[in-house]
Amino acid sequence: MRTRTNITAVMAALAVSLVGCSGSDSDSDSGEDAKPGAAKTTAASSEPSTGAGATEKAAGIPPEPTVVQREELLRALAAANPGIVKYEDKAIDAARNQCSAINGGSAKADWAASQRFTYEDVTTTEAQGKQINEALKGLGFCKP
């Protein structure tokens, strides 16, 4: 029970951190950096990303994959369920988050994968979730 509570607390903290990091950098490219308020916003927004990386690492979530790793990961996920890679960014996010279940030794990792990779018009079964977990482990994507 304590493990579930700890995992829930870490996941809640991660969710809060990720929501804070979801803003775009398009304002910094528009030349509005000259405003005094813009510098403060930029400085403030860079602080949570450092904390988010530490929180993600503590939760067993790997960093964003490189271009090569991303392509390799998408191919492996497509082998388990071709539909999940229709939404590449969602598939990558789900794979990163699934690592928390794998690295945490979850007894329901296959079920968790089936839930994480079910979105929009894509349904993933628990058997496909097991294939996804095997692919993530085989690639070494979820290195603790």
PDB file of C-alpha atoms in Angstrom:
ATOM      1  CA  MET A   1       0.000   0.000   0.000  1.00  0.00           C
ATOM      2  CA  ARG A   2       2.849   2.357   0.840  1.00  0.00           C
ATOM      3  CA  THR A   3       4.419   1.750  -2.567  1.00  0.00           C
ATOM      4  CA  ARG A   4       1.187   2.716  -4.310  1.00  0.00           C
ATOM      5  CA  THR A   5       0.986   5.875  -2.240  1.00  0.00           C
ATOM      6  CA  ASN A   6       4.578   6.780  -3.103  1.00  0.00           C
ATOM      7  CA  ILE A   7       4.047   6.080  -6.798  1.00  0.00           C
ATOM      8  CA  THR A   8       0.840   8.105  -6.776  1.00  0.00           C
ATOM      9  CA  ALA A   9       2.608  11.021  -5.097  1.00  0.00           C
ATOM     10  CA  VAL A  10       5.480  10.934  -7.587  1.00  0.00           C
ATOM     11  CA  MET A  11       3.110  10.701 -10.544  1.00  0.00           C
ATOM     12  CA  ALA A  12       1.037  13.616  -9.209  1.00  0.00           C
ATOM     13  CA  ALA A  13       4.173  15.717  -8.819  1.00  0.00           C
ATOM     14  CA  LEU A  14       5.228  14.743 -12.311  1.00  0.00           C
ATOM     15  CA  ALA A  15       1.855  15.714 -13.740  1.00  0.00           C
ATOM     16  CA  VAL A  16       2.031  19.114 -12.067  1.00  0.00           C
ATOM     17  CA  SER A  17       5.587  19.605 -13.333  1.00  0.00           C
ATOM     18  CA  LEU A  18       4.681  18.633 -16.866  1.00  0.00           C
ATOM     19  CA  VAL A  19       1.720  20.987 -16.957  1.00  0.00           C
ATOM     20  CA  GLY A  20       4.028  23.817 -15.948  1.00  0.00           C
ATOM     21  CA  CYS A  21       6.436  22.938 -18.762  1.00  0.00           C
ATOM     22  CA  SER A  22       3.871  22.701 -21.530  1.00  0.00           C
ATOM     23  CA  GLY A  23       4.231  26.301 -22.737  1.00  0.00           C
ATOM     24  CA  SER A  24       5.790  27.006 -26.119  1.00  0.00           C
ATOM     25  CA  ASP A  25       8.959  28.902 -26.831  1.00  0.00           C
ATOM     26  CA  SER A  26       7.358  30.822 -29.706  1.00  0.00           C
ATOM     27  CA  ASP A  27       7.301  34.083 -27.714  1.00  0.00           C
ATOM     28  CA  SER A  28      11.082  34.080 -27.406  1.00  0.00           C
ATOM     29  CA  ASP A  29      11.419  33.842 -31.188  1.00  0.00           C
ATOM     30  CA  SER A  30       9.122  36.787 -31.880  1.00  0.00           C
ATOM     31  CA  GLY A  31      11.574  39.442 -30.740  1.00  0.00           C
ATOM     32  CA  GLU A  32       9.608  40.371 -27.624  1.00  0.00           C
ATOM     33  CA  ASP A  33      12.573  39.564 -25.384  1.00  0.00           C
ATOM     34  CA  ALA A  34      13.401  43.275 -25.138  1.00  0.00           C
ATOM     35  CA  LYS A  35      10.548  43.830 -22.671  1.00  0.00           C
ATOM     36  CA  PRO A  36      11.638  43.668 -19.026  1.00  0.00           C
ATOM     37  CA  GLY A  37       8.717  41.385 -18.132  1.00  0.00           C
ATOM     38  CA  ALA A  38       9.678  38.926 -20.871  1.00  0.00           C
ATOM     39  CA  ALA A  39      13.093  38.303 -19.307  1.00  0.00           C
ATOM     40  CA  LYS A  40      11.502  37.523 -15.956  1.00  0.00           C
ATOM     41  CA  THR A  41       9.026  35.108 -17.566  1.00  0.00           C
ATOM     42  CA  THR A  42      11.790  33.315 -19.442  1.00  0.00           C
ATOM     43  CA  ALA A  43      13.926  32.998 -16.318  1.00  0.00           C
ATOM     44  CA  ALA A  44      11.001  31.756 -14.239  1.00  0.00           C
ATOM     45  CA  SER A  45       9.930  29.212 -16.836  1.00  0.00           C
ATOM     46  CA  SER A  46      13.404  27.679 -17.043  1.00  0.00           C
ATOM     47  CA  GLU A  47      13.469  26.806 -13.347  1.00  0.00           C
ATOM     48  CA  PRO A  48      10.620  24.237 -13.351  1.00  0.00           C
ATOM     49  CA  SER A  49      12.164  22.303 -16.246  1.00  0.00           C
ATOM     50  CA  THR A  50      15.203  21.525 -14.080  1.00  0.00           C
ATOM     51  CA  GLY A  51      12.932  20.250 -11.330  1.00  0.00           C
ATOM     52  CA  ALA A  52      10.847  18.329 -13.857  1.00  0.00           C
ATOM     53  CA  GLY A  53      13.940  16.490 -15.098  1.00  0.00           C
ATOM     54  CA  ALA A  54      14.803  15.469 -11.552  1.00  0.00           C
ATOM     55  CA  THR A  55      11.215  14.460 -10.874  1.00  0.00           C
ATOM     56  CA  GLU A  56      11.044  12.445 -14.075  1.00  0.00           C
ATOM     57  CA  LYS A  57      14.322  10.729 -13.295  1.00  0.00           C
ATOM     58  CA  ALA A  58      13.101   9.893  -9.781  1.00  0.00           C
ATOM     59  CA  ALA A  59       9.935   8.405 -11.300  1.00  0.00           C
ATOM     60  CA  GLY A  60      11.992   6.237 -13.673  1.00  0.00           C
ATOM     61  CA  ILE A  61      11.133   8.244 -16.780  1.00  0.00           C
ATOM     62  CA  PRO A  62      13.951   8.549 -19.323  1.00  0.00           C
ATOM     63  CA  PRO A  63      14.802  11.815 -21.103  1.00  0.00           C
ATOM     64  CA  GLU A  64      13.411  12.656 -24.536  1.00  0.00           C
ATOM     65  CA  PRO A  65      14.909  10.268 -27.084  1.00  0.00           C
ATOM     66  CA  THR A  66      17.359  11.441 -29.717  1.00  0.00           C
ATOM     67  CA  VAL A  67      16.225  11.447 -33.347  1.00  0.00           C
ATOM     68  CA  VAL A  68      17.769   8.022 -33.929  1.00  0.00           C
ATOM     69  CA  GLN A  69      16.316   6.585 -30.696  1.00  0.00           C
ATOM     70  CA  ARG A  70      12.921   8.061 -31.553  1.00  0.00           C
ATOM     71  CA  GLU A  71      12.804   6.334 -34.958  1.00  0.00           C
ATOM     72  CA  GLU A  72      13.955   3.044 -33.440  1.00  0.00           C
ATOM     73  CA  LEU A  73      11.359   3.349 -30.677  1.00  0.00           C
ATOM     74  CA  LEU A  74       8.535   4.140 -33.116  1.00  0.00           C
ATOM     75  CA  ARG A  75       9.437   1.092 -35.226  1.00  0.00           C
ATOM     76  CA  ALA A  76       9.392  -1.150 -32.140  1.00  0.00           C
ATOM     77  CA  LEU A  77       6.052   0.264 -30.976  1.00  0.00           C
ATOM     78  CA  ALA A  78       4.543  -0.175 -34.448  1.00  0.00           C
ATOM     79  CA  ALA A  79       5.501  -3.848 -34.365  1.00  0.00           C
ATOM     80  CA  ALA A  80       3.324  -4.271 -31.264  1.00  0.00           C
ATOM     81  CA  ASN A  81       0.417  -2.139 -32.506  1.00  0.00           C
ATOM     82  CA  PRO A  82       0.733  -0.199 -35.783  1.00  0.00           C
ATOM     83  CA  GLY A  83      -2.040   2.219 -34.792  1.00  0.00           C
ATOM     84  CA  ILE A  84      -0.233   3.739 -31.824  1.00  0.00           C
ATOM     85  CA  VAL A  85       2.374   5.439 -33.990  1.00  0.00           C
ATOM     86  CA  LYS A  86      -0.257   7.432 -35.898  1.00  0.00           C
ATOM     87  CA  TYR A  87       0.219   9.922 -33.089  1.00  0.00           C
ATOM     88  CA  GLU A  88       4.005   9.886 -32.792  1.00  0.00           C
ATOM     89  CA  ASP A  89       4.326  12.417 -29.979  1.00  0.00           C
ATOM     90  CA  LYS A  90       1.677  10.646 -27.901  1.00  0.00           C
ATOM     91  CA  ALA A  91       3.413   7.313 -28.488  1.00  0.00           C
ATOM     92  CA  ILE A  92       6.774   8.734 -27.372  1.00  0.00           C
ATOM     93  CA  ASP A  93       5.232  10.323 -24.262  1.00  0.00           C
ATOM     94  CA  ALA A  94       3.410   7.093 -23.430  1.00  0.00           C
ATOM     95  CA  ALA A  95       6.639   5.095 -23.865  1.00  0.00           C
ATOM     96  CA  ARG A  96       8.557   7.441 -21.559  1.00  0.00           C
ATOM     97  CA  ASN A  97       5.793   7.270 -18.953  1.00  0.00           C
ATOM     98  CA  GLN A  98       5.542   3.484 -19.285  1.00  0.00           C
ATOM     99  CA  CYS A  99       9.153   3.290 -18.141  1.00  0.00           C
ATOM    100  CA  SER A 100       7.979   4.380 -14.687  1.00  0.00           C
ATOM    101  CA  ALA A 101       5.894   1.186 -14.460  1.00  0.00           C
ATOM    102  CA  ILE A 102       8.715  -0.961 -15.821  1.00  0.00           C
ATOM    103  CA  ASN A 103      11.430   0.589 -13.653  1.00  0.00           C
ATOM    104  CA  GLY A 104       9.126   0.553 -10.640  1.00  0.00           C
ATOM    105  CA  GLY A 105       8.533  -3.194 -10.985  1.00  0.00           C
ATOM    106  CA  SER A 106       4.783  -2.816 -11.415  1.00  0.00           C
ATOM    107  CA  ALA A 107       2.839  -6.077 -11.214  1.00  0.00           C
ATOM    108  CA  LYS A 108       0.398  -4.634 -13.757  1.00  0.00           C
ATOM    109  CA  ALA A 109       2.898  -3.208 -16.256  1.00  0.00           C
ATOM    110  CA  ASP A 110       1.210  -4.914 -19.232  1.00  0.00           C
ATOM    111  CA  TRP A 111      -2.168  -3.502 -18.237  1.00  0.00           C
ATOM    112  CA  ALA A 112      -0.623  -0.065 -17.645  1.00  0.00           C
ATOM    113  CA  ALA A 113       0.872  -0.154 -21.149  1.00  0.00           C
ATOM    114  CA  SER A 114      -2.507  -1.063 -22.626  1.00  0.00           C
ATOM    115  CA  GLN A 115      -4.007   1.968 -20.896  1.00  0.00           C
ATOM    116  CA  ARG A 116      -1.200   4.396 -21.766  1.00  0.00           C
ATOM    117  CA  PHE A 117      -1.215   3.446 -25.428  1.00  0.00           C
ATOM    118  CA  THR A 118      -4.990   3.655 -25.807  1.00  0.00           C
ATOM    119  CA  TYR A 119      -5.912   7.121 -27.040  1.00  0.00           C
ATOM    120  CA  GLU A 120      -8.138   8.844 -29.582  1.00  0.00           C
ATOM    121  CA  ASP A 121      -9.128   6.113 -32.065  1.00  0.00           C
ATOM    122  CA  VAL A 122      -6.386   3.648 -31.012  1.00  0.00           C
ATOM    123  CA  THR A 123      -7.064   0.720 -28.692  1.00  0.00           C
ATOM    124  CA  THR A 124      -4.229  -1.330 -27.245  1.00  0.00           C
ATOM    125  CA  THR A 125      -4.832  -4.729 -25.661  1.00  0.00           C
ATOM    126  CA  GLU A 126      -3.019  -6.102 -22.643  1.00  0.00           C
ATOM    127  CA  ALA A 127      -1.252  -8.623 -24.912  1.00  0.00           C
ATOM    128  CA  GLN A 128      -0.014  -5.726 -27.046  1.00  0.00           C
ATOM    129  CA  GLY A 129       0.969  -3.955 -23.820  1.00  0.00           C
ATOM    130  CA  LYS A 130       3.167  -6.927 -22.986  1.00  0.00           C
ATOM    131  CA  GLN A 131       4.807  -6.666 -26.432  1.00  0.00           C
ATOM    132  CA  ILE A 132       5.367  -2.948 -25.874  1.00  0.00           C
ATOM    133  CA  ASN A 133       7.029  -3.622 -22.509  1.00  0.00           C
ATOM    134  CA  GLU A 134       9.264  -6.274 -24.051  1.00  0.00           C
ATOM    135  CA  ALA A 135      10.210  -3.849 -26.835  1.00  0.00           C
ATOM    136  CA  LEU A 136      11.016  -1.061 -24.373  1.00  0.00           C
ATOM    137  CA  LYS A 137      13.179  -3.424 -22.320  1.00  0.00           C
ATOM    138  CA  GLY A 138      14.825  -4.909 -25.422  1.00  0.00           C
ATOM    139  CA  LEU A 139      15.781  -1.484 -26.730  1.00  0.00           C
ATOM    140  CA  GLY A 140      17.183  -0.482 -23.361  1.00  0.00           C
ATOM    141  CA  PHE A 141      14.935   2.584 -23.539  1.00  0.00           C
ATOM    142  CA  CYS A 142      13.882   2.371 -19.886  1.00  0.00           C
ATOM    143  CA  LYS A 143      17.357   2.302 -18.385  1.00  0.00           C
ATOM    144  CA  PRO A 144      17.031   3.184 -14.696  1.00  0.00           C
TER     145      PRO A 144
END
